[in-house]
Short mmCIF file of C-alpha atoms and ligand atoms in Angstrom, two decimals:
data_model
loop_
_atom_site.label_atom_id
_atom_site.label_comp_id
_atom_site.label_asym_id
_atom_site.label_seq_id
_atom_site.Cartn_x
_atom_site.Cartn_y
_atom_site.Cartn_z
CA MET A 779 -0.04 0.03 0.05
CA GLY A 780 1.15 3.52 -0.75
CA PHE A 781 1.57 6.56 1.61
CA GLY A 782 -1.15 7.88 3.71
CA MET A 783 -4.98 7.32 4.17
CA PRO A 784 -4.85 3.55 4.72
CA GLU A 785 -8.61 3.75 6.24
CA LYS A 786 -10.02 5.29 3.02
CA SER A 787 -8.16 2.86 0.89
CA ARG A 788 -9.58 -0.07 2.60
CA GLU A 789 -13.22 1.53 2.18
CA PHE A 790 -12.43 2.01 -1.30
CA ASP A 791 -11.15 -1.50 -1.85
CA ASP A 792 -14.34 -2.84 -0.07
CA LEU A 793 -16.43 -0.64 -2.40
CA VAL A 794 -14.89 -2.17 -5.45
CA LEU A 795 -15.24 -5.57 -4.27
CA ALA A 796 -18.86 -5.01 -3.48
CA LEU A 797 -19.27 -3.38 -6.99
CA ARG A 798 -17.54 -6.19 -8.98
CA GLN A 799 -19.48 -8.75 -6.86
CA SER A 800 -22.76 -7.42 -7.91
CA MET A 801 -21.58 -7.11 -11.63
CA SER A 802 -23.64 -9.63 -13.81
CA GLN A 803 -22.49 -10.33 -17.02
CA VAL A 804 -23.08 -12.60 -20.03
CA PHE A 805 -20.07 -13.88 -21.99
CA LYS A 806 -20.27 -15.40 -25.34
CA PHE A 807 -17.34 -17.40 -26.80
CA GLY A 808 -17.63 -18.41 -30.55
CA GLY A 809 -16.32 -21.75 -32.28
CA ALA A 810 -12.85 -20.44 -33.04
CA SER A 811 -12.20 -19.75 -29.36
CA ILE A 812 -12.63 -23.40 -28.31
CA GLU A 813 -11.20 -24.91 -31.69
CA THR A 814 -8.56 -26.92 -30.06
CA PRO A 815 -8.18 -28.22 -26.70
CA GLU A 816 -5.40 -25.53 -25.87
CA ARG A 817 -7.76 -22.79 -26.86
CA ALA A 818 -10.44 -24.22 -24.61
CA ARG A 819 -7.98 -24.14 -21.60
CA ASN A 820 -7.54 -20.50 -22.37
CA VAL A 821 -11.34 -19.87 -22.44
CA GLY A 822 -11.13 -21.61 -18.97
CA LYS A 823 -8.78 -19.18 -17.64
CA ILE A 824 -10.60 -16.22 -18.80
CA ILE A 825 -13.92 -17.65 -17.18
CA GLN A 826 -11.82 -18.39 -14.15
CA SER A 827 -10.66 -14.83 -13.65
CA HIS A 828 -14.31 -13.47 -13.63
CA LEU A 829 -15.69 -16.03 -11.14
CA HIS A 830 -16.60 -13.20 -8.81
CA GLU A 831 -19.16 -11.88 -11.09
CA SER A 832 -22.37 -13.54 -11.79
CA LEU A 833 -21.70 -15.16 -15.01
CA VAL A 834 -23.77 -16.65 -17.93
CA VAL A 835 -21.50 -18.14 -20.59
CA VAL A 836 -22.88 -18.85 -24.06
CA ILE A 837 -20.69 -20.96 -26.20
CA SER A 838 -20.99 -22.00 -30.05
CA ALA A 839 -20.08 -25.26 -31.54
CA LYS A 840 -16.33 -25.80 -31.81
CA GLY A 841 -14.46 -24.80 -34.80
CA LYS A 842 -16.09 -25.84 -38.01
CA THR A 843 -18.55 -28.32 -36.47
CA THR A 844 -21.45 -26.36 -37.70
CA ASN A 845 -20.11 -26.64 -41.33
CA ALA A 846 -19.82 -30.36 -40.84
CA LEU A 847 -23.44 -30.84 -39.53
CA GLU A 848 -24.80 -28.96 -42.43
CA LEU A 849 -22.95 -31.21 -44.81
CA ILE A 850 -24.25 -34.23 -42.84
CA THR A 851 -27.69 -32.88 -43.19
CA ARG A 852 -27.31 -32.43 -46.93
CA PHE A 853 -26.15 -35.98 -47.43
CA PHE A 854 -28.90 -37.44 -45.13
CA TYR A 855 -31.56 -35.45 -47.02
CA ASP A 856 -30.35 -36.51 -50.36
CA GLY A 857 -30.52 -40.07 -49.39
CA ASP A 858 -26.65 -40.67 -49.23
CA GLN A 859 -26.69 -42.72 -46.04
CA ARG A 860 -23.15 -43.74 -46.31
CA GLY A 861 -22.02 -40.33 -46.77
CA SER A 862 -23.91 -38.84 -43.85
CA GLN A 863 -22.95 -41.83 -41.59
CA GLU A 864 -19.34 -41.49 -42.48
CA LEU A 865 -19.13 -37.92 -41.57
CA PHE A 866 -21.03 -38.51 -38.50
CA GLU A 867 -18.68 -41.11 -37.29
CA GLN A 868 -15.87 -38.79 -37.85
CA LEU A 869 -17.59 -36.03 -35.80
CA GLU A 870 -18.22 -38.40 -33.07
CA LYS A 871 -14.69 -39.51 -32.97
CA ASP A 872 -13.43 -35.93 -33.11
CA HIS A 873 -15.51 -34.83 -30.37
CA LEU A 874 -14.54 -37.74 -27.97
CA GLN A 875 -10.81 -37.44 -28.86
CA TYR A 876 -10.99 -33.49 -28.14
CA ALA A 877 -12.81 -34.29 -24.83
CA ARG A 878 -10.16 -36.75 -23.70
CA GLU A 879 -7.24 -34.50 -24.72
CA LEU A 880 -8.88 -31.49 -22.86
CA LEU A 881 -9.73 -33.38 -19.66
CA GLU A 882 -6.48 -35.43 -20.02
CA SER A 883 -8.52 -38.60 -18.89
CA GLU A 884 -11.86 -40.35 -19.59
CA ASP A 885 -14.75 -38.81 -17.93
CA ILE A 886 -17.51 -41.34 -17.75
CA ALA A 887 -20.28 -39.01 -16.95
CA LEU A 888 -19.25 -36.66 -19.80
CA GLU A 889 -19.01 -39.57 -22.22
CA GLU A 890 -22.46 -40.62 -21.26
CA GLN A 891 -23.84 -37.41 -21.90
CA LEU A 892 -21.99 -37.14 -25.33
CA LYS A 893 -23.22 -40.59 -26.22
CA SER A 894 -26.87 -39.62 -25.64
CA PHE A 895 -26.52 -36.77 -27.79
CA PHE A 896 -24.85 -39.07 -30.68
CA THR A 897 -27.80 -41.41 -30.11
CA GLU A 898 -30.39 -38.77 -30.54
CA MET A 899 -28.59 -37.81 -33.90
CA ASP A 900 -28.35 -41.35 -34.85
CA TRP A 901 -32.17 -41.78 -34.78
CA VAL A 902 -32.75 -38.70 -36.80
CA LEU A 903 -30.15 -40.03 -39.52
CA ASN A 904 -31.97 -43.29 -39.66
CA GLU A 905 -35.32 -41.94 -40.53
CA LYS A 906 -36.56 -41.65 -44.04
CA PRO A 907 -36.83 -37.86 -44.47
CA ASN A 908 -40.51 -36.88 -44.90
CA LYS A 909 -40.39 -33.40 -43.62
CA SER A 910 -38.73 -30.27 -44.76
CA PHE A 911 -35.07 -29.82 -45.29
CA ASP A 912 -34.90 -27.03 -42.91
CA TYR A 913 -36.54 -29.20 -40.10
CA TYR A 914 -33.93 -31.64 -40.21
CA TYR A 915 -31.31 -29.23 -40.49
CA ASP A 916 -32.39 -27.97 -37.12
CA GLN A 917 -32.64 -31.44 -35.59
CA ILE A 918 -29.15 -32.20 -36.63
CA VAL A 919 -27.30 -28.97 -36.69
CA CYS A 920 -28.25 -28.14 -33.00
CA MET A 921 -25.84 -30.91 -31.95
CA GLY A 922 -22.91 -28.97 -32.35
CA GLU A 923 -23.67 -26.72 -29.47
CA LEU A 924 -24.63 -29.42 -27.18
CA LEU A 925 -21.63 -31.13 -27.77
CA SER A 926 -19.22 -28.38 -27.02
CA THR A 927 -20.91 -27.04 -23.99
CA ALA A 928 -21.23 -30.43 -22.45
CA ILE A 929 -17.45 -30.76 -22.89
CA MET A 930 -16.58 -27.26 -21.74
CA ALA A 931 -18.81 -27.86 -18.69
CA ALA A 932 -16.95 -30.96 -17.69
CA TYR A 933 -13.63 -29.30 -18.19
CA LEU A 934 -14.51 -26.34 -16.12
CA ARG A 935 -15.73 -28.62 -13.23
CA LYS A 936 -12.51 -30.39 -13.48
CA GLN A 937 -10.57 -27.16 -12.78
CA GLY A 938 -12.70 -26.85 -9.73
CA MET A 939 -15.42 -24.43 -10.91
CA LYS A 940 -19.04 -24.64 -9.88
CA VAL A 941 -20.87 -24.95 -13.29
CA GLN A 942 -24.44 -25.46 -14.06
CA TRP A 943 -25.09 -26.64 -17.69
CA LEU A 944 -28.27 -25.81 -18.99
CA ASP A 945 -29.91 -26.94 -22.21
CA ILE A 946 -31.14 -23.77 -23.59
CA ARG A 947 -33.72 -25.41 -25.69
CA ASP A 948 -35.75 -25.61 -22.39
CA SER A 949 -35.65 -21.80 -22.09
CA ILE A 950 -35.69 -20.22 -25.51
CA LYS A 951 -38.91 -20.96 -27.16
CA THR A 952 -39.71 -20.18 -30.82
CA ASP A 953 -42.12 -20.53 -33.55
CA ASP A 954 -41.44 -23.24 -36.14
CA THR A 955 -39.48 -21.13 -38.81
CA TYR A 956 -36.76 -23.73 -39.01
CA ARG A 957 -33.35 -22.26 -39.45
CA ASP A 958 -34.53 -18.75 -38.64
CA ALA A 959 -36.73 -19.20 -35.72
CA ASN A 960 -38.50 -16.32 -34.18
CA ILE A 961 -38.37 -16.08 -30.28
CA ASP A 962 -41.60 -15.96 -28.36
CA TRP A 963 -40.65 -13.27 -26.09
CA GLU A 964 -43.24 -13.66 -23.31
CA TRP A 965 -42.81 -17.41 -22.95
CA THR A 966 -38.99 -17.30 -23.23
CA SER A 967 -38.83 -14.48 -20.70
CA THR A 968 -40.59 -16.63 -18.10
CA LEU A 969 -38.54 -19.72 -18.67
CA VAL A 970 -35.29 -17.96 -18.58
CA LYS A 971 -36.12 -16.29 -15.43
CA ASP A 972 -37.10 -19.51 -13.82
CA HIS A 973 -34.09 -21.47 -14.94
CA PHE A 974 -31.32 -18.98 -14.89
CA GLN A 975 -30.47 -17.70 -11.64
CA PRO A 976 -26.81 -16.54 -11.88
CA ALA A 977 -24.77 -16.18 -8.86
CA SER A 978 -21.26 -15.09 -8.28
CA GLY A 979 -18.83 -17.79 -7.58
CA SER A 980 -20.61 -20.22 -9.84
CA ILE A 981 -21.23 -20.10 -13.69
CA ILE A 982 -24.01 -21.04 -15.83
CA LEU A 983 -23.07 -22.48 -19.24
CA THR A 984 -25.33 -22.82 -22.11
CA GLN A 985 -25.56 -22.89 -25.96
CA GLY A 986 -25.78 -20.11 -28.32
CA PHE A 987 -27.81 -20.46 -31.74
CA ILE A 988 -30.33 -22.99 -30.57
CA GLY A 989 -33.81 -23.30 -29.12
CA SER A 990 -37.17 -25.16 -29.42
CA THR A 991 -40.66 -25.09 -30.59
CA ASP A 992 -43.94 -25.59 -28.48
CA GLU A 993 -43.53 -29.26 -29.66
CA ASN A 994 -39.93 -29.43 -28.41
CA ASN A 995 -38.55 -29.61 -31.86
CA SER A 996 -35.02 -28.21 -31.98
CA VAL A 997 -34.58 -24.80 -34.07
CA THR A 998 -31.81 -22.75 -34.87
CA LEU A 999 -31.73 -19.01 -35.00
CA GLY A 1000 -29.69 -18.45 -38.25
CA ARG A 1001 -26.01 -18.75 -38.81
CA GLU A 1002 -23.81 -17.07 -36.51
CA GLY A 1003 -26.82 -16.98 -33.97
CA SER A 1004 -24.99 -17.41 -30.84
CA ASP A 1005 -24.17 -13.56 -30.53
CA TYR A 1006 -28.11 -13.27 -30.60
CA THR A 1007 -28.71 -15.75 -28.01
CA ALA A 1008 -26.21 -13.92 -25.55
CA ALA A 1009 -27.94 -10.80 -26.31
CA VAL A 1010 -31.37 -12.19 -25.58
CA LEU A 1011 -30.08 -13.54 -22.22
CA ALA A 1012 -28.45 -10.34 -21.34
CA ASN A 1013 -31.79 -8.60 -21.90
CA LEU A 1014 -33.86 -10.98 -20.16
CA LEU A 1015 -31.63 -11.22 -17.12
CA ASP A 1016 -30.99 -7.54 -17.05
CA ALA A 1017 -27.26 -8.04 -17.21
CA ASP A 1018 -24.91 -5.28 -16.50
CA ALA A 1019 -22.99 -6.13 -19.69
CA LEU A 1020 -22.46 -8.61 -22.64
CA THR A 1021 -18.93 -9.43 -23.70
CA ILE A 1022 -18.34 -11.11 -26.93
CA TRP A 1023 -14.78 -12.73 -27.08
CA LYS A 1024 -13.32 -12.78 -30.52
CA ASP A 1025 -9.96 -13.29 -32.10
CA VAL A 1026 -9.51 -9.73 -32.91
CA PRO A 1027 -8.15 -7.22 -30.34
CA SER A 1028 -10.98 -4.80 -31.04
CA LEU A 1029 -13.30 -3.52 -33.88
CA LEU A 1030 -11.46 -1.75 -36.46
CA ASN A 1031 -12.30 1.46 -38.49
CA ALA A 1032 -12.36 -0.77 -41.76
CA ASP A 1033 -11.92 -4.29 -42.82
CA PRO A 1034 -8.26 -5.14 -42.63
CA LYS A 1035 -8.59 -7.61 -45.35
CA ILE A 1036 -9.24 -4.68 -47.84
CA PHE A 1037 -7.65 -1.63 -46.05
CA PRO A 1038 -3.94 -1.92 -45.24
CA ASN A 1039 -4.03 1.01 -42.51
CA THR A 1040 -6.69 0.29 -39.96
CA LEU A 1041 -7.19 1.79 -36.64
CA PRO A 1042 -8.66 0.31 -33.43
CA ILE A 1043 -11.95 1.71 -32.04
CA GLU A 1044 -12.06 1.79 -28.34
CA GLU A 1045 -15.68 3.10 -27.86
CA ILE A 1046 -18.44 3.31 -30.40
CA SER A 1047 -22.23 4.21 -30.34
CA VAL A 1048 -24.80 1.74 -31.00
CA HIS A 1049 -26.18 4.27 -33.52
CA GLU A 1050 -22.77 4.15 -35.31
CA VAL A 1051 -22.67 0.44 -35.54
CA ILE A 1052 -26.39 0.13 -37.04
CA GLU A 1053 -25.17 2.72 -39.60
CA MET A 1054 -22.09 0.91 -40.47
CA SER A 1055 -24.13 -2.57 -40.75
CA TYR A 1056 -26.46 -0.69 -42.93
CA TYR A 1057 -23.73 0.34 -45.35
CA GLY A 1058 -22.47 -3.23 -45.43
CA ALA A 1059 -20.06 -3.55 -42.65
CA GLN A 1060 -19.98 -7.02 -40.95
CA VAL A 1061 -19.43 -5.38 -37.50
CA ILE A 1062 -22.14 -6.80 -35.23
CA HIS A 1063 -25.41 -8.09 -36.43
CA PRO A 1064 -28.23 -5.66 -35.74
CA LYS A 1065 -30.28 -8.48 -34.49
CA THR A 1066 -27.87 -8.62 -31.67
CA ILE A 1067 -27.79 -4.92 -31.06
CA LYS A 1068 -31.56 -4.49 -30.67
CA PRO A 1069 -32.07 -6.70 -27.27
CA LEU A 1070 -29.13 -4.74 -25.84
CA ARG A 1071 -30.31 -1.53 -26.95
CA ASN A 1072 -33.64 -1.96 -25.47
CA LYS A 1073 -32.32 -2.23 -22.02
CA ASN A 1074 -29.24 -0.02 -22.55
CA ILE A 1075 -26.76 -2.87 -21.84
CA PRO A 1076 -23.15 -2.19 -23.11
CA LEU A 1077 -21.55 -4.63 -25.43
CA TYR A 1078 -17.77 -5.36 -25.16
CA VAL A 1079 -15.80 -7.01 -27.92
CA ARG A 1080 -12.64 -8.47 -26.48
CA CYS A 1081 -9.90 -10.69 -27.74
CA PHE A 1082 -9.72 -14.14 -26.26
CA LEU A 1083 -6.15 -14.44 -27.53
CA ASP A 1084 -5.20 -11.24 -25.53
CA PRO A 1085 -7.74 -10.89 -22.68
CA GLU A 1086 -5.58 -7.95 -21.03
CA LYS A 1087 -6.63 -5.79 -23.89
CA LYS A 1088 -9.55 -3.51 -23.17
CA GLY A 1089 -11.21 -4.17 -26.63
CA THR A 1090 -14.28 -2.14 -27.79
CA LYS A 1091 -17.25 -0.95 -25.94
CA ILE A 1092 -20.26 -0.40 -27.67
CA HIS A 1093 -23.07 1.44 -25.96
CA GLN A 1094 -25.24 4.61 -26.08
CA PRO A 1095 -22.81 7.18 -24.59
CA ASN A 1096 -24.10 10.61 -23.27
CA HIS A 1097 -20.82 12.28 -24.49
CA PRO A 1098 -19.56 12.90 -27.97
CA ILE A 1099 -17.10 10.40 -29.35
CA GLN A 1100 -14.39 11.58 -31.84
CA TYR A 1101 -14.31 8.84 -34.64
CA PRO A 1102 -11.54 8.31 -37.11
CA PRO A 1103 -13.00 7.73 -40.71
CA LEU A 1104 -15.13 4.67 -40.64
CA MET A 1105 -14.84 2.92 -44.09
CA VAL A 1106 -16.84 0.17 -45.53
CA LEU A 1107 -16.43 -1.09 -49.17
CA LYS A 1108 -19.50 -3.08 -50.52
CA THR A 1109 -18.51 -5.37 -53.43
CA LYS A 1110 -20.54 -6.75 -56.51
CA GLN A 1111 -22.43 -3.43 -57.03
CA ILE A 1112 -24.60 -2.62 -60.10
CA LEU A 1113 -25.47 0.86 -61.10
CA LEU A 1114 -28.93 1.13 -63.19
CA GLN A 1115 -29.73 4.08 -65.03
CA VAL A 1116 -33.58 4.23 -65.79
CA THR A 1117 -34.57 6.95 -68.38
CA THR A 1118 -37.90 7.76 -69.42
CA ARG A 1119 -38.86 6.97 -73.24
CA ASP A 1120 -41.04 9.93 -73.78
CA PHE A 1121 -38.76 12.29 -71.94
CA SER A 1122 -41.03 13.05 -69.22
CA PHE A 1123 -39.49 14.33 -66.02
CA ILE A 1124 -38.67 11.99 -63.11
CA THR A 1125 -40.90 13.24 -60.66
CA GLU A 1126 -43.28 11.70 -58.02
CA ASP A 1127 -45.42 9.71 -60.39
CA ASN A 1128 -42.49 8.15 -62.33
CA LEU A 1129 -40.64 7.72 -59.18
CA SER A 1130 -43.38 5.84 -57.22
CA ARG A 1131 -43.95 3.52 -60.14
CA ILE A 1132 -39.96 2.92 -60.15
CA TYR A 1133 -39.87 2.36 -56.57
CA GLU A 1134 -42.80 -0.05 -56.69
CA LEU A 1135 -40.97 -2.16 -59.23
CA PHE A 1136 -38.01 -2.32 -57.13
CA HIS A 1137 -40.24 -3.21 -54.08
CA ARG A 1138 -42.05 -5.98 -56.11
CA CYS A 1139 -38.74 -7.63 -56.85
CA LYS A 1140 -37.55 -7.40 -53.32
CA ILE A 1141 -34.38 -5.46 -54.33
CA LYS A 1142 -32.94 -3.13 -51.78
CA ILE A 1143 -31.54 0.28 -53.25
CA ASN A 1144 -28.23 1.04 -51.69
CA LEU A 1145 -27.84 4.60 -53.26
CA ILE A 1146 -30.10 6.77 -55.46
CA GLN A 1147 -29.74 9.83 -57.29
CA ASN A 1148 -32.17 11.32 -59.83
CA ALA A 1149 -31.75 13.93 -62.66
CA ALA A 1150 -34.23 15.47 -64.94
CA ILE A 1151 -35.23 12.29 -67.13
CA SER A 1152 -33.40 9.53 -65.40
CA PHE A 1153 -33.12 7.79 -62.20
CA VAL A 1154 -29.77 6.09 -61.05
CA ALA A 1155 -29.74 3.11 -58.38
CA CYS A 1156 -26.96 1.46 -56.97
CA ILE A 1157 -27.88 -2.25 -55.97
CA ASP A 1158 -26.38 -5.49 -55.07
CA ASN A 1159 -26.09 -8.02 -57.79
CA GLN A 1160 -28.56 -10.56 -57.13
CA GLU A 1161 -28.97 -12.22 -60.52
CA GLU A 1162 -32.34 -13.80 -60.29
CA LYS A 1163 -34.14 -10.70 -58.82
CA LEU A 1164 -32.25 -8.48 -61.17
CA GLU A 1165 -33.48 -10.27 -64.26
CA LYS A 1166 -37.12 -9.77 -62.97
CA LEU A 1167 -36.58 -6.24 -62.23
CA LEU A 1168 -34.81 -5.42 -65.73
CA LEU A 1169 -37.90 -7.06 -67.56
CA ALA A 1170 -40.39 -5.02 -65.56
CA LEU A 1171 -38.47 -1.94 -65.87
CA GLN A 1172 -37.81 -2.30 -69.53
CA GLU A 1173 -41.52 -2.43 -70.26
CA GLU A 1174 -41.74 1.32 -69.61
CA TYR A 1175 -38.22 2.82 -69.52
CA GLU A 1176 -34.93 2.71 -71.04
CA VAL A 1177 -32.33 0.72 -68.69
CA ARG A 1178 -28.54 0.95 -68.82
CA ARG A 1179 -26.26 -0.78 -66.30
CA ASN A 1180 -22.64 -0.86 -65.14
CA GLU A 1181 -21.45 -3.94 -63.26
CA ASP A 1182 -18.69 -4.96 -60.93
CA LEU A 1183 -18.66 -1.73 -58.91
CA PHE A 1184 -17.96 -0.97 -55.47
CA LEU A 1185 -19.98 1.13 -52.92
CA PHE A 1186 -17.46 2.95 -50.95
CA THR A 1187 -18.94 4.61 -47.82
CA VAL A 1188 -16.99 6.62 -45.41
CA ARG A 1189 -18.44 8.19 -42.15
CA HIS A 1190 -16.54 10.87 -40.63
CA TYR A 1191 -14.58 11.45 -43.64
CA THR A 1192 -11.62 13.80 -43.90
CA GLN A 1193 -10.18 15.18 -47.22
CA ASP A 1194 -7.01 13.41 -46.39
CA VAL A 1195 -8.54 10.08 -46.28
CA LEU A 1196 -10.51 10.57 -49.49
CA ARG A 1197 -7.53 11.56 -51.17
CA GLU A 1198 -5.70 8.43 -50.14
CA GLU A 1199 -8.33 6.02 -50.63
CA LEU A 1200 -9.50 7.17 -54.02
CA LYS A 1201 -6.13 6.66 -55.75
CA ASN A 1202 -6.47 4.59 -58.75
CA ARG A 1203 -10.21 4.48 -58.45
CA THR A 1204 -12.76 6.03 -60.94
CA VAL A 1205 -15.69 7.68 -59.10
CA LEU A 1206 -18.98 7.25 -60.86
CA LEU A 1207 -21.28 8.78 -58.43
CA THR A 1208 -20.98 10.73 -55.14
CA GLN A 1209 -23.33 11.45 -52.47
CA LYS A 1210 -22.33 13.53 -49.55
CA THR A 1211 -23.86 14.73 -46.16
CA ARG A 1212 -21.79 16.44 -43.32
CA SER A 1213 -21.02 13.25 -41.91
CA THR A 1214 -20.99 10.63 -44.72
CA ILE A 1215 -19.77 10.17 -48.12
CA GLN A 1216 -20.84 7.51 -50.46
CA MET A 1217 -19.40 6.72 -53.82
CA VAL A 1218 -19.88 4.24 -56.44
CA VAL A 1219 -16.51 3.41 -57.71
CA GLN A 1220 -14.59 1.44 -60.29
CA ILE A 1221 -11.39 -0.06 -59.03
CA GLY A 1222 -7.96 -0.61 -60.49
CA LYS A 1223 -7.02 -4.24 -61.22
CA LEU A 1224 -4.90 -4.88 -57.97
CA THR A 1225 -7.35 -3.24 -55.51
CA LEU A 1226 -10.21 -5.07 -57.30
CA GLU A 1227 -8.87 -8.52 -56.53
CA ILE A 1228 -8.29 -7.51 -52.99
CA GLY A 1229 -11.75 -6.26 -52.91
CA HIS A 1230 -13.18 -9.49 -53.97
CA THR A 1231 -11.81 -11.24 -50.86
CA SER A 1232 -14.10 -9.27 -48.55
N1 LIG B 1161 -22.44 -22.50 -34.51
C1 LIG B 1161 -23.30 -21.54 -35.28
C2 LIG B 1161 -22.58 -21.14 -36.63
O1 LIG B 1161 -21.52 -21.39 -36.66
C3 LIG B 1161 -23.79 -20.48 -34.44
C4 LIG B 1161 -22.53 -19.52 -34.08
O2 LIG B 1161 -21.45 -19.79 -34.34
O3 LIG B 1161 -23.03 -18.29 -33.76
O4 LIG B 1161 -23.25 -20.54 -37.24
MG1 MG B 1162 -19.99 -21.07 -35.13
#
């Protein structure tokens, strides 16, 4: 202890301790964070260092398990029994081996639990498919999360932690839109409050991404849905924060696969994140943001490889934040120019007619601009929908198009950044407000190739 005021310090320490103890958090770990036994141990250490908090931990299927399960479903549904069995056995072996390596011994109770999941899956795989593909997809794919969390629970217990493993399918109730199920909030809220009673000193461990219908069929909430589950739990449990542990040190001001000089973002407002997602950035899915926003719960993105780092805080700040230029490059854009044949002006009647056609073909417009007799729209290249739209438009208008373009959006732009980023790029269209600039650009060959990797 330093000089002076020892009493005050102790009071302060007690206060800090009390605050820390009352902190309730939801942690979410994705598949990459537990890909190998070594990484799973690292996750164990992170959890251990937060035991003084009331923790609910949401975990995804390990590594690429969900992709493998998707493939198994495909084989099964297409009647390739051998194909699905082979892959299934491989998955089974892989999980048992992973569990033994992680626990450094056989754990009878765990292996029994894993076997019960494998048996459940085997039953499904031995059925003759007579329901929809999406239904079977969910019955099979949900296994990834059940397996990974069962293994993690056994491991954490072996490390001396008190762990309550919950099957989230008993708490998250949904409709029967398989593969993209919608949560029944009222029912789920009651069940979650009944089943989840987090307390400091012990953790509740559960699965992301899955739920069940009123008939107890398994469902999934859409790929990468674990973040959403974690946000739903944070909302219903009135958590103080949600932390999503990723393999990146923080959010960046641009995608590092495309832009060479990115900057870390320590703090960002929810509003800004929603804007960025709208322009095409894959930051945090808006579905995840909404449950947090409704209760004003901050979201931290932190790095499981470097847990000392502060990461990024996403919240609704009551102070202004200074942002670096936030950049998004959307690939595969098309510019459509729609011109009236009779030289009539593009005013309300033509505009509403054109909009209606876009709406009918379910094409979202990323950017528009109109002149006297023409209307220009930048849209994603979705071939089938586009064909339909072109046919409809051409009945009344002249239509021209440019393909292989990029939509480049910069929020909080500066002249310097524009000068730098627009080198070797041809700008076809620009739109500008005080905070945001959007440009439809054609890019030189080199950058184009990089762009395509996004
Ligand atoms: N395991 C699921 C997926 O890979 C859910 C998730 O990871 O969030 O899509
Ligand atoms: Mg995953």
